[in-house]
mmCIF file of C-alpha atoms in Angstrom:
data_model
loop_
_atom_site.group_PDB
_atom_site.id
_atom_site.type_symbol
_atom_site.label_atom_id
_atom_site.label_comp_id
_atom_site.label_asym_id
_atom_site.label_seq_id
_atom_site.Cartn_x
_atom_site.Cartn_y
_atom_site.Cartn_z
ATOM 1 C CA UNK L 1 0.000 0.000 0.000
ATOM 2 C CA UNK L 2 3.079 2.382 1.003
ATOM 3 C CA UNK L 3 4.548 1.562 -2.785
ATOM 4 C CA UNK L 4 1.070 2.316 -3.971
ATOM 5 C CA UNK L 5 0.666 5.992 -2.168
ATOM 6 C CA UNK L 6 4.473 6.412 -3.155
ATOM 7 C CA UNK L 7 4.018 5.963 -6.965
ATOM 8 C CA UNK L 8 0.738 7.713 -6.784
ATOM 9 C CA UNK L 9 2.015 11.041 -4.755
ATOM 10 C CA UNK L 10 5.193 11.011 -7.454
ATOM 11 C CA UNK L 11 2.845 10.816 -10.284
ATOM 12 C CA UNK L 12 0.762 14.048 -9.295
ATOM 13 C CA UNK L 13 3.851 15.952 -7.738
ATOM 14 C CA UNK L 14 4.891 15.347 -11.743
ATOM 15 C CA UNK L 15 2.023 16.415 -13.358
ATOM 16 C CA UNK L 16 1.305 19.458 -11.468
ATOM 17 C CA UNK L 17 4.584 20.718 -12.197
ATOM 18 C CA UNK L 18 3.963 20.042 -15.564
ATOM 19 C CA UNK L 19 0.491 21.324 -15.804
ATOM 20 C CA UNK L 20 1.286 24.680 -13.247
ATOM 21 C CA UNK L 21 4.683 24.973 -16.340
ATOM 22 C CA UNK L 22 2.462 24.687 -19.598
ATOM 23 C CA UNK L 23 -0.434 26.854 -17.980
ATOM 24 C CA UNK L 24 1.750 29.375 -16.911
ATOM 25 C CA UNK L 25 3.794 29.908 -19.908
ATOM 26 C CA UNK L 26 0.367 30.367 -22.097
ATOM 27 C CA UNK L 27 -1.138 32.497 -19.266
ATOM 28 C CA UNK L 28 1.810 34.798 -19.561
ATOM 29 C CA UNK L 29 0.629 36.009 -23.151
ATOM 30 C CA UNK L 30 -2.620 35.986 -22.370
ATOM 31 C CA UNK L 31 -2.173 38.584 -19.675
ATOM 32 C CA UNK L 32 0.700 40.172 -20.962
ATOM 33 C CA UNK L 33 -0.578 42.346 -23.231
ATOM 34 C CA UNK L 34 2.333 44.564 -24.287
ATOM 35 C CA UNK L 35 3.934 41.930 -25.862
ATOM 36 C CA UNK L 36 1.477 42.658 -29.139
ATOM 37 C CA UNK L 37 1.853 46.468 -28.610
ATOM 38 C CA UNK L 38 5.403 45.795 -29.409
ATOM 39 C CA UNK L 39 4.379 43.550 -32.451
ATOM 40 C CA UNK L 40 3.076 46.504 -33.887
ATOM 41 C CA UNK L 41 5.587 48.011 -34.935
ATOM 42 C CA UNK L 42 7.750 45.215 -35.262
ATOM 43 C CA UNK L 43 5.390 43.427 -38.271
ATOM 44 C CA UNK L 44 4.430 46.841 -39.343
ATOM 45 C CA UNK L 45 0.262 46.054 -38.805
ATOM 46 C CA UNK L 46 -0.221 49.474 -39.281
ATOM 47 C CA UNK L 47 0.929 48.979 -43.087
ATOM 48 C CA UNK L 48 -1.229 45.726 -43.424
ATOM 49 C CA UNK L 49 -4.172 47.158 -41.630
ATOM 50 C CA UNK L 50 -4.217 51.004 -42.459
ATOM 51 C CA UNK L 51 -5.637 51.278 -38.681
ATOM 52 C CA UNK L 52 -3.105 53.465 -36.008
ATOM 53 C CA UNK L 53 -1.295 52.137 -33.485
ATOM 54 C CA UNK L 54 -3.224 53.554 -30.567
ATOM 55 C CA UNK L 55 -6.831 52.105 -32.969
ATOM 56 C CA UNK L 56 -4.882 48.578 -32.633
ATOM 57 C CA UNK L 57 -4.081 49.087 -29.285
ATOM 58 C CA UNK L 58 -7.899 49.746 -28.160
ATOM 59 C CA UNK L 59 -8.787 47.014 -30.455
ATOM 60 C CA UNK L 60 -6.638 44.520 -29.117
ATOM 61 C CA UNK L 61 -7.555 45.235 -25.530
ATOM 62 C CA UNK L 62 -10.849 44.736 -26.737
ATOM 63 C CA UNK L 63 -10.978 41.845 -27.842
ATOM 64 C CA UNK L 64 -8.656 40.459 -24.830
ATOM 65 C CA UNK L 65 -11.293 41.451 -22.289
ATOM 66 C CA UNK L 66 -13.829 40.339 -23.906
ATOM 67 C CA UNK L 67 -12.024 36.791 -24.285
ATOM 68 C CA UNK L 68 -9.992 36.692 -20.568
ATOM 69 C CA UNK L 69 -12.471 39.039 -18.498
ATOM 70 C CA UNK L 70 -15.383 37.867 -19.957
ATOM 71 C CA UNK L 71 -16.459 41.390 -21.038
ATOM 72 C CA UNK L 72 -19.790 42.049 -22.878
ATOM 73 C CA UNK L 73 -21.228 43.116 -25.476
ATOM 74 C CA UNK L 74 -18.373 40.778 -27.668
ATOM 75 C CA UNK L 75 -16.400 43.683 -29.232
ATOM 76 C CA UNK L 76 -13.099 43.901 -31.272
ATOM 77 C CA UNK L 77 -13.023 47.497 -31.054
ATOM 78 C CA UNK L 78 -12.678 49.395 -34.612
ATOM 79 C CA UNK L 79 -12.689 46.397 -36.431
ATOM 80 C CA UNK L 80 -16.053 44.703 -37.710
ATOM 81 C CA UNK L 81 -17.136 40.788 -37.526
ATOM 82 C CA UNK L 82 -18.881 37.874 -38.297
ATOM 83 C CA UNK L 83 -20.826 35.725 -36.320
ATOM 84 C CA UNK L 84 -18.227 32.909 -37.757
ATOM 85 C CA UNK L 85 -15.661 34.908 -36.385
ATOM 86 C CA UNK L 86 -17.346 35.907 -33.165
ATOM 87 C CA UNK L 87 -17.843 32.203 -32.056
ATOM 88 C CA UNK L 88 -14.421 31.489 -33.312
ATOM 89 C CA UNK L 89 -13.454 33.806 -29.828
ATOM 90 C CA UNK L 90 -15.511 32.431 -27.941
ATOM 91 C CA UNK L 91 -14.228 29.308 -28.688
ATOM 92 C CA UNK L 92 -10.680 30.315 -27.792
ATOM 93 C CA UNK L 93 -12.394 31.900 -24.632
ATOM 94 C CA UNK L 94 -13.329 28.532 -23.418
ATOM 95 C CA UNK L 95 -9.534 27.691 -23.800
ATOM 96 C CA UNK L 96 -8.200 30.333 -22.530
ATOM 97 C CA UNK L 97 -10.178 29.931 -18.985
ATOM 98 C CA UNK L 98 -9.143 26.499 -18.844
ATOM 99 C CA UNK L 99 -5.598 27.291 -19.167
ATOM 100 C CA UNK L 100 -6.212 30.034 -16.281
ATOM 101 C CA UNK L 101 -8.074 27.742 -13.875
ATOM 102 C CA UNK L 102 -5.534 25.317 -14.547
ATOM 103 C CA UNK L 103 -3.019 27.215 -13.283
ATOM 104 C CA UNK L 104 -5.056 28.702 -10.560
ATOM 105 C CA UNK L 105 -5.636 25.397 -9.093
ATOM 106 C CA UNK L 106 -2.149 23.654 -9.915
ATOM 107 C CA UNK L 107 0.059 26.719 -8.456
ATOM 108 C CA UNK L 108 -1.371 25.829 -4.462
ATOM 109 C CA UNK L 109 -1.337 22.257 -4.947
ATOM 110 C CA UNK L 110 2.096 22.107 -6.145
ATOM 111 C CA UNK L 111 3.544 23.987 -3.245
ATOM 112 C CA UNK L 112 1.458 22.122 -0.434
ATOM 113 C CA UNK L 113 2.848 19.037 -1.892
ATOM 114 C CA UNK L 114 6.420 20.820 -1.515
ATOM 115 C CA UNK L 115 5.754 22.184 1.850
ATOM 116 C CA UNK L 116 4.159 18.244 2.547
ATOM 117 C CA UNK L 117 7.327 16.625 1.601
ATOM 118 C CA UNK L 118 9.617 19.197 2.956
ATOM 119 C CA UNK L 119 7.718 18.069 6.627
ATOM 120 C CA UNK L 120 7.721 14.461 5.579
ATOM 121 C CA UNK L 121 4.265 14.217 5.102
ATOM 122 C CA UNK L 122 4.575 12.726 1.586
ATOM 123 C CA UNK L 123 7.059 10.367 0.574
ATOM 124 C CA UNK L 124 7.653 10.468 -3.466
ATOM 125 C CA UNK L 125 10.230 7.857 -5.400
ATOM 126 C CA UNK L 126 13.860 10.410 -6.253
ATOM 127 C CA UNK L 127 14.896 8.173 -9.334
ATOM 128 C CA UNK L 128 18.536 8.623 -9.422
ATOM 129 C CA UNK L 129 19.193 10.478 -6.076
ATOM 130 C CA UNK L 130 16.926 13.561 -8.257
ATOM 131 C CA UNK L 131 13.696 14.692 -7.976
ATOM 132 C CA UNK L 132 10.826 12.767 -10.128
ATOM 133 C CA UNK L 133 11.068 16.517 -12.137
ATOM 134 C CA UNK L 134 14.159 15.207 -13.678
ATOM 135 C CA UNK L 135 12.769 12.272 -15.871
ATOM 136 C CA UNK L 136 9.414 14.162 -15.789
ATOM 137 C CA UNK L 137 11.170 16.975 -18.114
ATOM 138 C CA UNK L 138 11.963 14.698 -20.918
ATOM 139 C CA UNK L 139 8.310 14.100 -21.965
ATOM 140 C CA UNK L 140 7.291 17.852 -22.870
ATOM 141 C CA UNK L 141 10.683 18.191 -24.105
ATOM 142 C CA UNK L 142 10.541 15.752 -26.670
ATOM 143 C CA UNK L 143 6.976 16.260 -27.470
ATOM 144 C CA UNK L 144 6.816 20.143 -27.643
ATOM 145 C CA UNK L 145 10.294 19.845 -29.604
ATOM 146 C CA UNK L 146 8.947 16.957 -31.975
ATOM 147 C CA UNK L 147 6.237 19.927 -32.828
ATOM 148 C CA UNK L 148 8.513 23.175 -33.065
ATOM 149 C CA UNK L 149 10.477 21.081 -35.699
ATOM 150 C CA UNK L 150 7.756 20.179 -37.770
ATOM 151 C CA UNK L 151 6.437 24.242 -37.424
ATOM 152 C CA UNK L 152 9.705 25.106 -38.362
ATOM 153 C CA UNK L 153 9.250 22.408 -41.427
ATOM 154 C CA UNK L 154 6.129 23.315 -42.386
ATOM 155 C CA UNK L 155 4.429 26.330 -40.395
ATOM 156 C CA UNK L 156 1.377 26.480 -41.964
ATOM 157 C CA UNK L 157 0.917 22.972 -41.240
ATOM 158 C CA UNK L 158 1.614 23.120 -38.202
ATOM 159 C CA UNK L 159 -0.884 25.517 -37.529
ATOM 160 C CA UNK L 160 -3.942 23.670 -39.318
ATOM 161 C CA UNK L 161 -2.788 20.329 -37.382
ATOM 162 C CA UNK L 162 -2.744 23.039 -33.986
ATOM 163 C CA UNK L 163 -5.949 24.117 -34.791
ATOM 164 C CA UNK L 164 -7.638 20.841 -35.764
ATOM 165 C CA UNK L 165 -6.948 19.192 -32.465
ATOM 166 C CA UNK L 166 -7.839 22.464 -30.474
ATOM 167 C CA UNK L 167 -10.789 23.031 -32.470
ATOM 168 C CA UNK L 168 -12.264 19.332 -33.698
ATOM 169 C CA UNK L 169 -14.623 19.385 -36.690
ATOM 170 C CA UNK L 170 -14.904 23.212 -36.521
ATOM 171 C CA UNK L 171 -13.559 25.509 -39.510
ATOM 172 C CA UNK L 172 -14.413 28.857 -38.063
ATOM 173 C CA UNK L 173 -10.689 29.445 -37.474
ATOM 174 C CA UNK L 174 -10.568 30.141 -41.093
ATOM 175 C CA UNK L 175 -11.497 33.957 -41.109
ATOM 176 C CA UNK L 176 -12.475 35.850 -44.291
ATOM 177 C CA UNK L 177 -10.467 39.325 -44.205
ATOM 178 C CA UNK L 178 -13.389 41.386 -46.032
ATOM 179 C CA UNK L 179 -15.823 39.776 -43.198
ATOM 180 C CA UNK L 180 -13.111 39.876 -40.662
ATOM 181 C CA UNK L 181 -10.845 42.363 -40.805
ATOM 182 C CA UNK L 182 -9.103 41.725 -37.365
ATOM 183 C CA UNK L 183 -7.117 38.597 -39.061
ATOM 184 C CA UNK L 184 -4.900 41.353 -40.579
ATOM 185 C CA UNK L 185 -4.339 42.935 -37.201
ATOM 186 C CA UNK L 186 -3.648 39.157 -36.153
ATOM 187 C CA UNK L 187 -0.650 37.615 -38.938
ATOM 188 C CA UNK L 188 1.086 34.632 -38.300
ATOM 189 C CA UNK L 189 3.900 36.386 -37.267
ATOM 190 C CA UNK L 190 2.011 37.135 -34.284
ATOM 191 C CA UNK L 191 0.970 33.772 -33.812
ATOM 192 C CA UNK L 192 4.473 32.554 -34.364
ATOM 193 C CA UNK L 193 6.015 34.977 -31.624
ATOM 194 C CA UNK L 194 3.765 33.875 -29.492
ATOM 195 C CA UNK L 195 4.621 29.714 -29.497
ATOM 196 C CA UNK L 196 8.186 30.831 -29.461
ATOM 197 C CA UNK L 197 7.580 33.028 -26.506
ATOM 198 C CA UNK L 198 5.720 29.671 -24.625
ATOM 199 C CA UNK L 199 7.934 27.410 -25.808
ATOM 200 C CA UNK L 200 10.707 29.319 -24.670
ATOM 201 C CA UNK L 201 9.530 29.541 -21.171
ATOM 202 C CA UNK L 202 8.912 26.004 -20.891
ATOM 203 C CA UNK L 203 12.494 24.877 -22.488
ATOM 204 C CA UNK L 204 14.488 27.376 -20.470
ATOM 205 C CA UNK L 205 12.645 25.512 -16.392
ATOM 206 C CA UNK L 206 12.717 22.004 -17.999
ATOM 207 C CA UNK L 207 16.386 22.241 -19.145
ATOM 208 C CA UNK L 208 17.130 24.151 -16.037
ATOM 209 C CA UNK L 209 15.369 20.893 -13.920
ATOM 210 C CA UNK L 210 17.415 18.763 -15.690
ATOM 211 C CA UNK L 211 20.912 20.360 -15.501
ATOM 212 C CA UNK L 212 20.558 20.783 -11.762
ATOM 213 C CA UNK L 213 19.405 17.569 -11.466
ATOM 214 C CA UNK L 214 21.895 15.785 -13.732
ATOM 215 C CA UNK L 215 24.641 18.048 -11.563
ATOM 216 C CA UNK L 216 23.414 16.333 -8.722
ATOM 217 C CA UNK L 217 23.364 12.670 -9.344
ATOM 218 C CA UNK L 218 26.873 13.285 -10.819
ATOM 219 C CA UNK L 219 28.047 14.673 -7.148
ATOM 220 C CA UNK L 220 25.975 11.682 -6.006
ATOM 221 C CA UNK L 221 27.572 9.313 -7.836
ATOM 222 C CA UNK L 222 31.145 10.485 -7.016
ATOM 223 C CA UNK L 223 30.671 10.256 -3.583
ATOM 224 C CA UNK L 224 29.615 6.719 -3.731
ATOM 225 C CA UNK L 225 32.846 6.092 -5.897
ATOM 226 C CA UNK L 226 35.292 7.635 -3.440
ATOM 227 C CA UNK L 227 33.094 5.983 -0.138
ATOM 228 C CA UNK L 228 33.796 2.883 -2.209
ATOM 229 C CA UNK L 229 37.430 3.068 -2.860
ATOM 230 C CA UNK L 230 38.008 3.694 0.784
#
């Protein structure tokens, strides 16, 4: 029963770091909204909307509470829509509150389990002399890296195969620029900055997991040689 508990508690101590990592990192652009103000001049959307800065600004902010703060009437500012394109949003708002409650619910669990096992509450497996975080980083790794290759292959797609398993049987995500004009206030260069910006966040803590961890069972390891050899 002990093995049982043990296995279970190193399973969820896993998975809520993964889940609090991923939620966070796509919760950062979500709330972050400077990072597109600075898009705007980088991609030049003024050019490829003929709307102002501060016009795509108050658009984007919009849209953004309409989509994290649940703000109504649905608007995207200057910019008109479709009802395609409306429940395309709202769509992405269901997402976007998952990702947020996610994290809202994985950040306290993840440090009572620390502050648990810190007091010796719970007792998780340490493969290796490391933490379970250490073979737990390989998994995201690999698959989030399997999928920034093949975007880097092929972006576009990339970003139909994204969209079909976000958005199953649905081709709303498809937007018409004379119906919806926001799309060119939206190019993929956005989209692209974005993922890197995520992907970035989650490379840099799982790499960092692993080299401190790797650090470790080397020390470990060297120790038991030289307690060995005396």
């Amino acid at each position: 029963m002990k093995k049982v508990l043990k296995t279970t508690n190193t399973i969820i101590y896993s998975l809520l770091f993964i889940l609090l990592l991923v939620s966070f990192s796509i919760g950062f652009v979500l709330l972050c909204w400077p990072l597109y103000y600075l898009m705007i001049d980088l991609f030049n959307i003024t050019n490829l909307t003929g709307v102002s800065k501060s016009d795509l600004i108050f658009s984007f902010n919009e849209l953004m509470s309409c989509l994290v703060f649940y703000k109504e009437p649905f608007s995207e500012g200057v910019f008109a829509f479709s009802e395609s394109g409306m429940n395309h949003f709202l769509d992405c708002r269901i997402l976007f509150t998952l990702d947020l409650v996610v994290f809202a619910i994985s950040l306290p669990l993840f440090f009572i389990y620390l502050l648990l096992m810190g007091k010796g509450k719970i007792k998780i497996y340490h493969p290796f002399s490391a933490s379970p975080l250490f073979l737990a980083s390989f998994v995201p790794i690999i698959l989030l890296g399997a999928f920034a290759i093949f975007a880097l292959i092929d972006v576009d797609s990339a970003f139909k195969f994204f969209h079909s398993i976000l958005f199953p049987g649905k081709t709303n995500w498809v937007f018409d620029p004379k119906t919806d004009p926001i799309i060119n206030a939206l190019p993929m260069e956005v989209f692209l900055s974005y993922g890197i910006i995520i992907l970035s966040i989650i490379f840099i803590v799982l790499i960092s997991v692993i080299t401190v961890n790797s650090i470790r069972i080397h020390k470990n390891n060297n120790v038991r040689i030289y307690k060995s050899r005396r």
